[in-house]
mmCIF file of C-alpha atoms in Angstrom:
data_model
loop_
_atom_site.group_PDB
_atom_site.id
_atom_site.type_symbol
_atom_site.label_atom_id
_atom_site.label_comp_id
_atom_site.label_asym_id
_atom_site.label_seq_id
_atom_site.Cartn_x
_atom_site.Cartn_y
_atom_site.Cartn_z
ATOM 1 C CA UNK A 1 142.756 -0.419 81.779
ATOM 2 C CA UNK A 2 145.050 1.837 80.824
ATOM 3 C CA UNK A 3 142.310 4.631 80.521
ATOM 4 C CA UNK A 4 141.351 4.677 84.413
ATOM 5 C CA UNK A 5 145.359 4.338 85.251
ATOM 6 C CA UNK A 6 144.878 7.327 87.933
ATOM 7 C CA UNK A 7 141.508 6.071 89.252
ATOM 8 C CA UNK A 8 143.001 2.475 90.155
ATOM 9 C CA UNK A 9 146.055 4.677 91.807
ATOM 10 C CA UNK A 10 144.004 6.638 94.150
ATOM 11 C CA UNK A 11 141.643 3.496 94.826
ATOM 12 C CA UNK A 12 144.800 1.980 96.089
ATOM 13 C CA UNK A 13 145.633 4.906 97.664
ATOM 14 C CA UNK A 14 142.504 5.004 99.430
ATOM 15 C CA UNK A 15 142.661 1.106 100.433
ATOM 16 C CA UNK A 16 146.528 1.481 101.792
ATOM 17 C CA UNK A 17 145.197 4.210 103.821
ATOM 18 C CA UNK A 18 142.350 2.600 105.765
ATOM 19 C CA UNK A 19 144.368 -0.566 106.416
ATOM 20 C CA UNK A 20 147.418 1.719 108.003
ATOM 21 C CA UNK A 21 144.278 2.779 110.383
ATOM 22 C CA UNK A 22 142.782 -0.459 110.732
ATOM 23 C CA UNK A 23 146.195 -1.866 111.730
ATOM 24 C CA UNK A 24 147.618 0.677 113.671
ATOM 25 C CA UNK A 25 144.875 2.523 115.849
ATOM 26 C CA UNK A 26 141.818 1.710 117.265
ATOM 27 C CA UNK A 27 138.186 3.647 117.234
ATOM 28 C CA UNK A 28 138.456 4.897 113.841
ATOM 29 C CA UNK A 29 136.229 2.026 112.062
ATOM 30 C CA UNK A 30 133.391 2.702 115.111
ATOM 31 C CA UNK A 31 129.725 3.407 113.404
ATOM 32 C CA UNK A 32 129.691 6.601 115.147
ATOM 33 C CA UNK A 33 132.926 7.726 113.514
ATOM 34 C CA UNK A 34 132.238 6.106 110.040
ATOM 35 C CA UNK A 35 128.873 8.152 110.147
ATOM 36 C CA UNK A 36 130.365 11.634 111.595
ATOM 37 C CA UNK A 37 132.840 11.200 108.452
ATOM 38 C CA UNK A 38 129.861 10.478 106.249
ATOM 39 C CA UNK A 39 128.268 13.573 107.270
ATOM 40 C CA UNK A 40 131.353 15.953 107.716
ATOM 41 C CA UNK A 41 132.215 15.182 103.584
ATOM 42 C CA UNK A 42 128.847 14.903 101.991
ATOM 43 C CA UNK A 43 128.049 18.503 101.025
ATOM 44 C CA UNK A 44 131.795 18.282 99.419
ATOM 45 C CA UNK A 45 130.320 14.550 97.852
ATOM 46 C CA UNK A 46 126.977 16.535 96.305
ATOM 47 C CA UNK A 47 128.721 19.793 95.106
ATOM 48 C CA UNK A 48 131.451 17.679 93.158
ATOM 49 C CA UNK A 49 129.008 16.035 91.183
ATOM 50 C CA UNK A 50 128.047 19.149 89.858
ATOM 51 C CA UNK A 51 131.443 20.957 89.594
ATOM 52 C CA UNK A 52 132.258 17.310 87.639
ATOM 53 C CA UNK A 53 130.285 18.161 85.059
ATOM 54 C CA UNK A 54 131.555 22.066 85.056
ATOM 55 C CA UNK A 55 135.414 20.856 84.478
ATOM 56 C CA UNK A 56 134.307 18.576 81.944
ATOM 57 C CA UNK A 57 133.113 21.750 79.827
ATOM 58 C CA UNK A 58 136.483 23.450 80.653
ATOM 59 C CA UNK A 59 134.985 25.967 83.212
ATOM 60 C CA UNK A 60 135.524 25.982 86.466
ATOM 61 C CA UNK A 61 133.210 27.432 89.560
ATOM 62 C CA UNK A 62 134.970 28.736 92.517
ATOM 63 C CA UNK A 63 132.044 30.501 94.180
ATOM 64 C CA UNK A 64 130.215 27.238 95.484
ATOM 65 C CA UNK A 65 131.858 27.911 98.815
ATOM 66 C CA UNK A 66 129.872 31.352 99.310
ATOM 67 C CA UNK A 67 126.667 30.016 97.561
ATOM 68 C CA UNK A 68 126.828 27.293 100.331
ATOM 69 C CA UNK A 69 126.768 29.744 102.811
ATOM 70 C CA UNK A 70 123.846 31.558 101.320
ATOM 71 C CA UNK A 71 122.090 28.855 101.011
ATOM 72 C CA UNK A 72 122.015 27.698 104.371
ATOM 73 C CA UNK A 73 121.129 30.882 105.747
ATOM 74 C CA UNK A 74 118.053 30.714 103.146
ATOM 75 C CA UNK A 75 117.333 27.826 104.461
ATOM 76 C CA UNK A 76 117.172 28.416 108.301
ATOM 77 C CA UNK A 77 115.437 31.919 107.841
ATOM 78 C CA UNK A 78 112.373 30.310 105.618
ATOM 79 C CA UNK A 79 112.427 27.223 108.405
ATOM 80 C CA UNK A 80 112.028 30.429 111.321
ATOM 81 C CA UNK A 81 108.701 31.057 109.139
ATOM 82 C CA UNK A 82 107.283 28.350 109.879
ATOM 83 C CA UNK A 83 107.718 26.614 106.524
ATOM 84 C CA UNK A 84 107.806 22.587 106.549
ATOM 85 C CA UNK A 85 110.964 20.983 105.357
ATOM 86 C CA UNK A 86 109.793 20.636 101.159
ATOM 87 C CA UNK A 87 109.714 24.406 101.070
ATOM 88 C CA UNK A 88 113.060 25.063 103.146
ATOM 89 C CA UNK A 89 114.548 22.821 101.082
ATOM 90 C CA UNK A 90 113.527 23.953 97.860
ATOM 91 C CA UNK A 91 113.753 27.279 98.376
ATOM 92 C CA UNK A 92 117.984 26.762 99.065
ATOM 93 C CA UNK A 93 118.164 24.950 95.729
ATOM 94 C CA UNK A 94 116.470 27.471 93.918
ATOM 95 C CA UNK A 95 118.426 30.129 95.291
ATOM 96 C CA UNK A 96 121.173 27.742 94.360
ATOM 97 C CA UNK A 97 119.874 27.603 91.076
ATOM 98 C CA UNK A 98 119.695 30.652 90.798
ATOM 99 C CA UNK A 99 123.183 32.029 91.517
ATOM 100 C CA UNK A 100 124.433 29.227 89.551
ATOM 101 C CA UNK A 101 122.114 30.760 87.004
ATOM 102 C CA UNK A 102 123.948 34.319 87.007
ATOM 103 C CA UNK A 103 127.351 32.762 86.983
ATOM 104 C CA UNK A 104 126.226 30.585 83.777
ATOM 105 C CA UNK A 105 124.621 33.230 81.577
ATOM 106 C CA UNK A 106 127.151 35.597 82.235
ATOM 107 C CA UNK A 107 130.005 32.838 81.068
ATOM 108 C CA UNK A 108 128.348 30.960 78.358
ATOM 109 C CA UNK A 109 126.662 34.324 76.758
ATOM 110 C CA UNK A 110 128.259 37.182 78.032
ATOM 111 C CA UNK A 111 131.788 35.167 77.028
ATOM 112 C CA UNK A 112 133.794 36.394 80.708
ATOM 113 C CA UNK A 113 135.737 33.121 81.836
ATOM 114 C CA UNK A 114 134.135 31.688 83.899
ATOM 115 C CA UNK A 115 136.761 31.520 86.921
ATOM 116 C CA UNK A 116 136.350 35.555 86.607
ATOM 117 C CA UNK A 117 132.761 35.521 86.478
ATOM 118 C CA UNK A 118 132.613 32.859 89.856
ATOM 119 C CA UNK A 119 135.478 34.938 91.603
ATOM 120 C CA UNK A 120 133.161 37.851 91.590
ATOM 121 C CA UNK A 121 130.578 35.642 92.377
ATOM 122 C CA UNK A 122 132.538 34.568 95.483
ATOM 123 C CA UNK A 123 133.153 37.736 96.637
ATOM 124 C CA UNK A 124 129.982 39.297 96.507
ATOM 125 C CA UNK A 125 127.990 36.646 97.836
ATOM 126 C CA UNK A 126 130.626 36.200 100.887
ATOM 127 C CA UNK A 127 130.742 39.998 101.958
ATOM 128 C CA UNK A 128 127.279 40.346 101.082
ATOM 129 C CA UNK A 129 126.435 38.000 103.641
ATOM 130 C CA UNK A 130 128.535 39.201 105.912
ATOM 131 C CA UNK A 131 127.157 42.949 105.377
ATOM 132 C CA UNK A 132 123.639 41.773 105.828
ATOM 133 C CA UNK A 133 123.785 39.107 108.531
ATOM 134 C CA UNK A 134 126.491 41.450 110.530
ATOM 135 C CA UNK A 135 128.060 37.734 111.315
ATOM 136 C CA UNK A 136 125.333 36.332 113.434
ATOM 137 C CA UNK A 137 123.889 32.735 113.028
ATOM 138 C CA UNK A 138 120.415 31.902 112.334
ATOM 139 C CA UNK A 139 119.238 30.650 115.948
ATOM 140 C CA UNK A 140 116.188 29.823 116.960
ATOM 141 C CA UNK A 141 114.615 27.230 114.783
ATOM 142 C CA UNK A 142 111.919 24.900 114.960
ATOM 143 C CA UNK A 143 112.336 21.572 115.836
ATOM 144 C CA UNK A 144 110.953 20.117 112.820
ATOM 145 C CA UNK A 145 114.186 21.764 110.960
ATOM 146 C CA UNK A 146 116.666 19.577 112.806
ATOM 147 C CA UNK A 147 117.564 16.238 110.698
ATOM 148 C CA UNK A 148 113.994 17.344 109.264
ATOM 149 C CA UNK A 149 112.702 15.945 112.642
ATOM 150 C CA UNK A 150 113.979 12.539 112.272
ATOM 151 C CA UNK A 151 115.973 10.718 114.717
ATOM 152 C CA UNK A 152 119.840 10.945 114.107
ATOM 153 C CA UNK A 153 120.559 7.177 112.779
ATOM 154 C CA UNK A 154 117.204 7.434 110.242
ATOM 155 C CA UNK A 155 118.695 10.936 109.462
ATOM 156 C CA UNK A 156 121.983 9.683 108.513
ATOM 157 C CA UNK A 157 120.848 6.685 106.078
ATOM 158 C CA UNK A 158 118.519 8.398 104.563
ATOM 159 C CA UNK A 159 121.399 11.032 103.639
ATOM 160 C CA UNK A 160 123.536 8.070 102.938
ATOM 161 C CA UNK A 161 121.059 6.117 100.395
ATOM 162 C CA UNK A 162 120.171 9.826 98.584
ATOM 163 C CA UNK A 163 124.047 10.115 98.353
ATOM 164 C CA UNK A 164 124.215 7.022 97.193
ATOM 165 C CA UNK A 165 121.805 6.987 94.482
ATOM 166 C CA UNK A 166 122.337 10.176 93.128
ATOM 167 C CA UNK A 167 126.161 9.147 92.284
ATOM 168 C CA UNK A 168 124.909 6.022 90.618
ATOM 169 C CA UNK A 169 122.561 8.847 88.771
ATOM 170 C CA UNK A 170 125.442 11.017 87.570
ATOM 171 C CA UNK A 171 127.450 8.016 86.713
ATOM 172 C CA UNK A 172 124.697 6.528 84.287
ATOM 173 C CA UNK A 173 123.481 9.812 82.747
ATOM 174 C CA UNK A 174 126.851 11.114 81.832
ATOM 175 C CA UNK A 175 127.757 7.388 79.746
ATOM 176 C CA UNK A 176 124.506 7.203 78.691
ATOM 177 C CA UNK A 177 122.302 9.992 78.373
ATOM 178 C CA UNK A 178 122.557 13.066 75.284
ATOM 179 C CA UNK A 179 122.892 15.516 77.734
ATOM 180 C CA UNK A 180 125.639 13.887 79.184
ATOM 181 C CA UNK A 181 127.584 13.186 75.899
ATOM 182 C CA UNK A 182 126.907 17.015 75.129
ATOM 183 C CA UNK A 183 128.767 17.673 77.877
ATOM 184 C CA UNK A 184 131.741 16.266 76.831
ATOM 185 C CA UNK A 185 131.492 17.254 73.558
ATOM 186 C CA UNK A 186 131.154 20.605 74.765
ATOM 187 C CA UNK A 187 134.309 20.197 76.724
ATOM 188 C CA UNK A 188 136.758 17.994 74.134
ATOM 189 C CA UNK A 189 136.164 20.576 71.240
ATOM 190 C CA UNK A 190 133.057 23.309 71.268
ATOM 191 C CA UNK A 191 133.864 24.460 68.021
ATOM 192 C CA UNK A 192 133.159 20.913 66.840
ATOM 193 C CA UNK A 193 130.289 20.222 68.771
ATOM 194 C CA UNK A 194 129.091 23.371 67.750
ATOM 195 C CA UNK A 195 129.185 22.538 63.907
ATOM 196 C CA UNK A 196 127.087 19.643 64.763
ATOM 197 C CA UNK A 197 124.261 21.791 66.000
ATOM 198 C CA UNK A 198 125.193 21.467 69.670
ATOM 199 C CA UNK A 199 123.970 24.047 71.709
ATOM 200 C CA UNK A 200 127.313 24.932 73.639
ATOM 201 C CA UNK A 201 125.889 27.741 75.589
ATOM 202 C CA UNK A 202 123.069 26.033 76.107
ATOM 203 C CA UNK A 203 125.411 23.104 77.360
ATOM 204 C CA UNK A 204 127.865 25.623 79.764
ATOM 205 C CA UNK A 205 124.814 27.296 81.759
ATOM 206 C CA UNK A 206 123.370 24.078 82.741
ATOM 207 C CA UNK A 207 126.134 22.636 84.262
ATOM 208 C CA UNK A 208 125.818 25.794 86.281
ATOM 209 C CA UNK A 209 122.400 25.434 87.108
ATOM 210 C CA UNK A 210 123.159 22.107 88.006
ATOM 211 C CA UNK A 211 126.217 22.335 90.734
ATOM 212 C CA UNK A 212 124.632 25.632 91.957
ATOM 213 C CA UNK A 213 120.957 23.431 92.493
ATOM 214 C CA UNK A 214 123.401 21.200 94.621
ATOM 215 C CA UNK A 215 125.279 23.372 96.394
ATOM 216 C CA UNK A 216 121.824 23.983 97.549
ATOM 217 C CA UNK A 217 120.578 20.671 98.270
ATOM 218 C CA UNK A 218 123.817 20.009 100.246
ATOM 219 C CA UNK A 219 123.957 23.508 102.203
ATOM 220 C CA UNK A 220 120.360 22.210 103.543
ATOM 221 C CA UNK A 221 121.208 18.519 104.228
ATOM 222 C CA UNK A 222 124.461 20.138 106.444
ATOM 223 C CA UNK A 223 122.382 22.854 108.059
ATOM 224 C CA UNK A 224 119.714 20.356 109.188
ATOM 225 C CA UNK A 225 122.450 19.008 111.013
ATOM 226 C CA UNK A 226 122.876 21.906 113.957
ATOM 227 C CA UNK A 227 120.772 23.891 115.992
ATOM 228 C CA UNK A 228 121.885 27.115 114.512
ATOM 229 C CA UNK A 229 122.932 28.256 110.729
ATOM 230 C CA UNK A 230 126.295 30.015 111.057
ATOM 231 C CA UNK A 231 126.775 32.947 108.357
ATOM 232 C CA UNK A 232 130.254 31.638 107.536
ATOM 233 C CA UNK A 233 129.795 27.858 106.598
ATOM 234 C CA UNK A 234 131.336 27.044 103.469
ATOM 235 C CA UNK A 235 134.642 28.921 104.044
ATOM 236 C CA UNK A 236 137.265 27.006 101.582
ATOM 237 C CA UNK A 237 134.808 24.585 100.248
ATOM 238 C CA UNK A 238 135.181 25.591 96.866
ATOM 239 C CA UNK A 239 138.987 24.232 96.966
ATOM 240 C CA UNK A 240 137.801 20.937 98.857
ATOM 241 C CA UNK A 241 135.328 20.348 95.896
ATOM 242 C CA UNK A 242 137.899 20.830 92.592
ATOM 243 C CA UNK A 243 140.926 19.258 94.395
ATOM 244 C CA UNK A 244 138.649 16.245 94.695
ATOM 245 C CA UNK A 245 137.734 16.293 91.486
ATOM 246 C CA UNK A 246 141.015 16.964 90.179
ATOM 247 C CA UNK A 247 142.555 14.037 92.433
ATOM 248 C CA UNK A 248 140.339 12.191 90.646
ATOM 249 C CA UNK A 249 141.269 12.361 87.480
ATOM 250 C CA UNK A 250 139.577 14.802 85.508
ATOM 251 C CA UNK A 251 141.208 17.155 82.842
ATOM 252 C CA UNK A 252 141.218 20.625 83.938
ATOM 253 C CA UNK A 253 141.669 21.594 80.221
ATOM 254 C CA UNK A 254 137.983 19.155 80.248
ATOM 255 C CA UNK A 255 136.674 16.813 78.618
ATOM 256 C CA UNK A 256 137.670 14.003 80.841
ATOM 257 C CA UNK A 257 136.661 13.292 83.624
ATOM 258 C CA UNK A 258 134.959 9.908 85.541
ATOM 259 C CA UNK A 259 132.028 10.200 88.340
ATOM 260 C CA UNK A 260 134.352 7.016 90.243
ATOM 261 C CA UNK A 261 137.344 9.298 90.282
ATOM 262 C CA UNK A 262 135.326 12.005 91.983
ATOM 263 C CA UNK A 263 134.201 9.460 94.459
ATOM 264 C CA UNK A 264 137.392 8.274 95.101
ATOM 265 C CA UNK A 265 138.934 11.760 95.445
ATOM 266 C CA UNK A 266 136.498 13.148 97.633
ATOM 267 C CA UNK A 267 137.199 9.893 99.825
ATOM 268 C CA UNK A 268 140.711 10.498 99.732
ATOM 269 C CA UNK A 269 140.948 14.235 100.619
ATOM 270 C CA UNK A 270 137.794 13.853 103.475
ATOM 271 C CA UNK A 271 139.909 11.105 105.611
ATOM 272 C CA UNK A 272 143.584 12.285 105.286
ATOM 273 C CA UNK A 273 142.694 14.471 108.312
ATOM 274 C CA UNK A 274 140.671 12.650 110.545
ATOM 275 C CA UNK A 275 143.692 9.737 109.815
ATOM 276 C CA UNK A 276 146.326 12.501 110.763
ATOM 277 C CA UNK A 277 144.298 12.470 114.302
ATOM 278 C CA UNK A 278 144.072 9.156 115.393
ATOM 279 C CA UNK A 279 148.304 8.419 113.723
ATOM 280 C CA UNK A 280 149.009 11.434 116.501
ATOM 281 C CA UNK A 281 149.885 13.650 113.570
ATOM 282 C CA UNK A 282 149.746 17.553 113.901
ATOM 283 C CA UNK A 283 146.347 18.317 111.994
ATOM 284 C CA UNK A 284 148.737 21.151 110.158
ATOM 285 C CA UNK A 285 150.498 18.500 108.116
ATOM 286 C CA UNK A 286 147.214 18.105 106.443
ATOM 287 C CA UNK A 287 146.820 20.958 104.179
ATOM 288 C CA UNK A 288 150.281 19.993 103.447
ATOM 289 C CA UNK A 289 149.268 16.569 102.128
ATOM 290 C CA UNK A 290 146.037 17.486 100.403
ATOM 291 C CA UNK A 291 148.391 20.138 98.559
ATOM 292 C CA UNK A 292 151.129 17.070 97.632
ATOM 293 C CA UNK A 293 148.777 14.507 97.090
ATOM 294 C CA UNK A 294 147.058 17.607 94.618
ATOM 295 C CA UNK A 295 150.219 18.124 92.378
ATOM 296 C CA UNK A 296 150.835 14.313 92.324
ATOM 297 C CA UNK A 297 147.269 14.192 90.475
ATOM 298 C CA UNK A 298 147.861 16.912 88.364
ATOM 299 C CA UNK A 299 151.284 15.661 87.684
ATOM 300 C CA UNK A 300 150.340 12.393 86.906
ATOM 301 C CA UNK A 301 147.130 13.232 84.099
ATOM 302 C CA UNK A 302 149.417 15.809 82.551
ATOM 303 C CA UNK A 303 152.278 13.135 81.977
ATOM 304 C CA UNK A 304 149.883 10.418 80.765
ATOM 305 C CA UNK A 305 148.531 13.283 78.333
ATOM 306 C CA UNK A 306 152.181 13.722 77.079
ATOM 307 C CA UNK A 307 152.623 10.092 76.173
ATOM 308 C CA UNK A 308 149.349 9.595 74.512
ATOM 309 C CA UNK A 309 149.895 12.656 72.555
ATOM 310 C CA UNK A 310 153.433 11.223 71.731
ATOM 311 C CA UNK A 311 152.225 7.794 71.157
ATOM 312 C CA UNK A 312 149.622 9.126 68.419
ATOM 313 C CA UNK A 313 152.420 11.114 67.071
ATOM 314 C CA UNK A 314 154.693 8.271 66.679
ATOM 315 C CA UNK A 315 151.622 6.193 64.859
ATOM 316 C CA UNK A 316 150.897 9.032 62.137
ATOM 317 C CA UNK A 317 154.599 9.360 61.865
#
């Protein structure tokens, strides 16, 4: 029990929050509301899977903001070709894949840290964009590229069983799976793991791979969404993605770190806002509030740190 301490917190966090709303205003628990939420926080949902499984290696990736944007813009421009959905699709998580690639080979091999390597990254991939787009959105797209041509309810639980099912995924194949107990390894001591014939490198530049193959799959679920692609989605969605999955509980010295708490962070962070709304709250108290409810997390793992460490001290002692 004592070993998911923070996720039960922000669980009850979560639960205190939604009955304040469903006591106190009205029209927030409506379908259509429940499923714009949905919507509005599953890219930041897919991505922190991923970027889950980069903290628990001790990296970090802050460049899934810009890669997002890329992506998208991938994506509309191969759907004004004429392509049908499987090949839009794929080609934004390979392009995904691939700039997660770059930012894995050149931490695991090339030994930069890896919040250097994705700041560059970030950078690049932003004012690239912005150099070669000149700003403008990707109009004019078929109609087979919005919701994939699906109507907007089948759209939306679709999205919402995929979502779904790849967090029960994550969940299983990081307590089950080698890969998944390399990962930690990797993450509680790579010196270790690396006497034991683990593959650390190896280890570091999938994780990569992996959140920069969703960062693609979710850039193309949220540009499905709209008529147009802008050139600037993704603007601070890097900080959305590791606040969530620091809220929930993962080390961000790694190797700890639960799928739930993820889950529960994401959910925490993605309706603080909308709440703020309907309580007749100025939306600028939010960033506030993401910010404290941030340093509470932090606060909180590092303290229960301190006492395990002086708990096993006071055992060999």
């Amino acid at each position: 029990m004592r070993r998911h301490t923070q996720e039960i917190a922000i669980a009850a966090a979560n639960v205190l929050l939604l009955l304040l709303l469903a006591f106190t205003v009205q029209g927030f628990f409506t379908g259509e509301n429940l499923a714009d939420l949905f919507l509005a926080n599953m890219p930041v949902m897919l991505i922190a899977l991923g970027m889950t499984a980069v903290i628990v290696t001790a990296q970090i990736d802050i460049s899934v903001g810009s890669i997002f944007a890329l992506c998208s813009i991938v994506a509309g421009i191969t759907a004004k070709t004429g392509a049908p959905a499987p090949v839009f699709l794929l080609a934004a998580i390979l392009t995904g894949a691939a700039c997660g690639a770059l930012n894995g080979a050149l931490t695991a091999w090339v030994r930069i840290p890896s919040i250097v390597v994705t700041l560059g990254t970030m950078v690049a991939l932003r004012d690239g964009l912005r150099w070669a787009t000149q700003g403008a959105w990707v109009g004019g797209l078929p109609a087979s590229f919005v919701r994939f041509g699906l109507a907007s309810r089948t759209y939306t639980v679709s999205v919402l069983i995929l979502t779904v099912l790849m967090i029960a995924g994550f969940a299983w194949a990081l307590r089950n799976l080698r890969v998944g107990r390399a990962i930690f390894a990797t993450g509680s001591n790579a010196a270790a793991a690396q006497q034991m014939g683990l593959n650390t490198q190896r280890v570091v530049f999938g994780v990569f791979v992996l959140t920069g193959a969703l960062t693609g799959l979710a850039a193309t679920l949220n540009a499905v969404r709209f008529q147009q692609v802008p050139s600037n989605s993704g603007l601070g969605m890097e900080l959305k993605v590791i606040a969530a999955v620091a809220v929930g509980g993962a080390a961000i010295t790694g190797g700890s770190a639960t799928i739930t708490g993820t889950v529960l962070g994401v959910i925490l962070l993605g309706i603080i806002g909308p709440a703020l709304t309907f309580l007749g709250v100025s939306a600028y108290w939010e960033k506030a509030l993401q910010g404290a409810i941030i340093l509470l997390a932090v606060s909180f793992h590092a303290l229960s740190q301190y006492r395990r460490k002086r708990g096993a001290e006071v055992v060999i002692g």
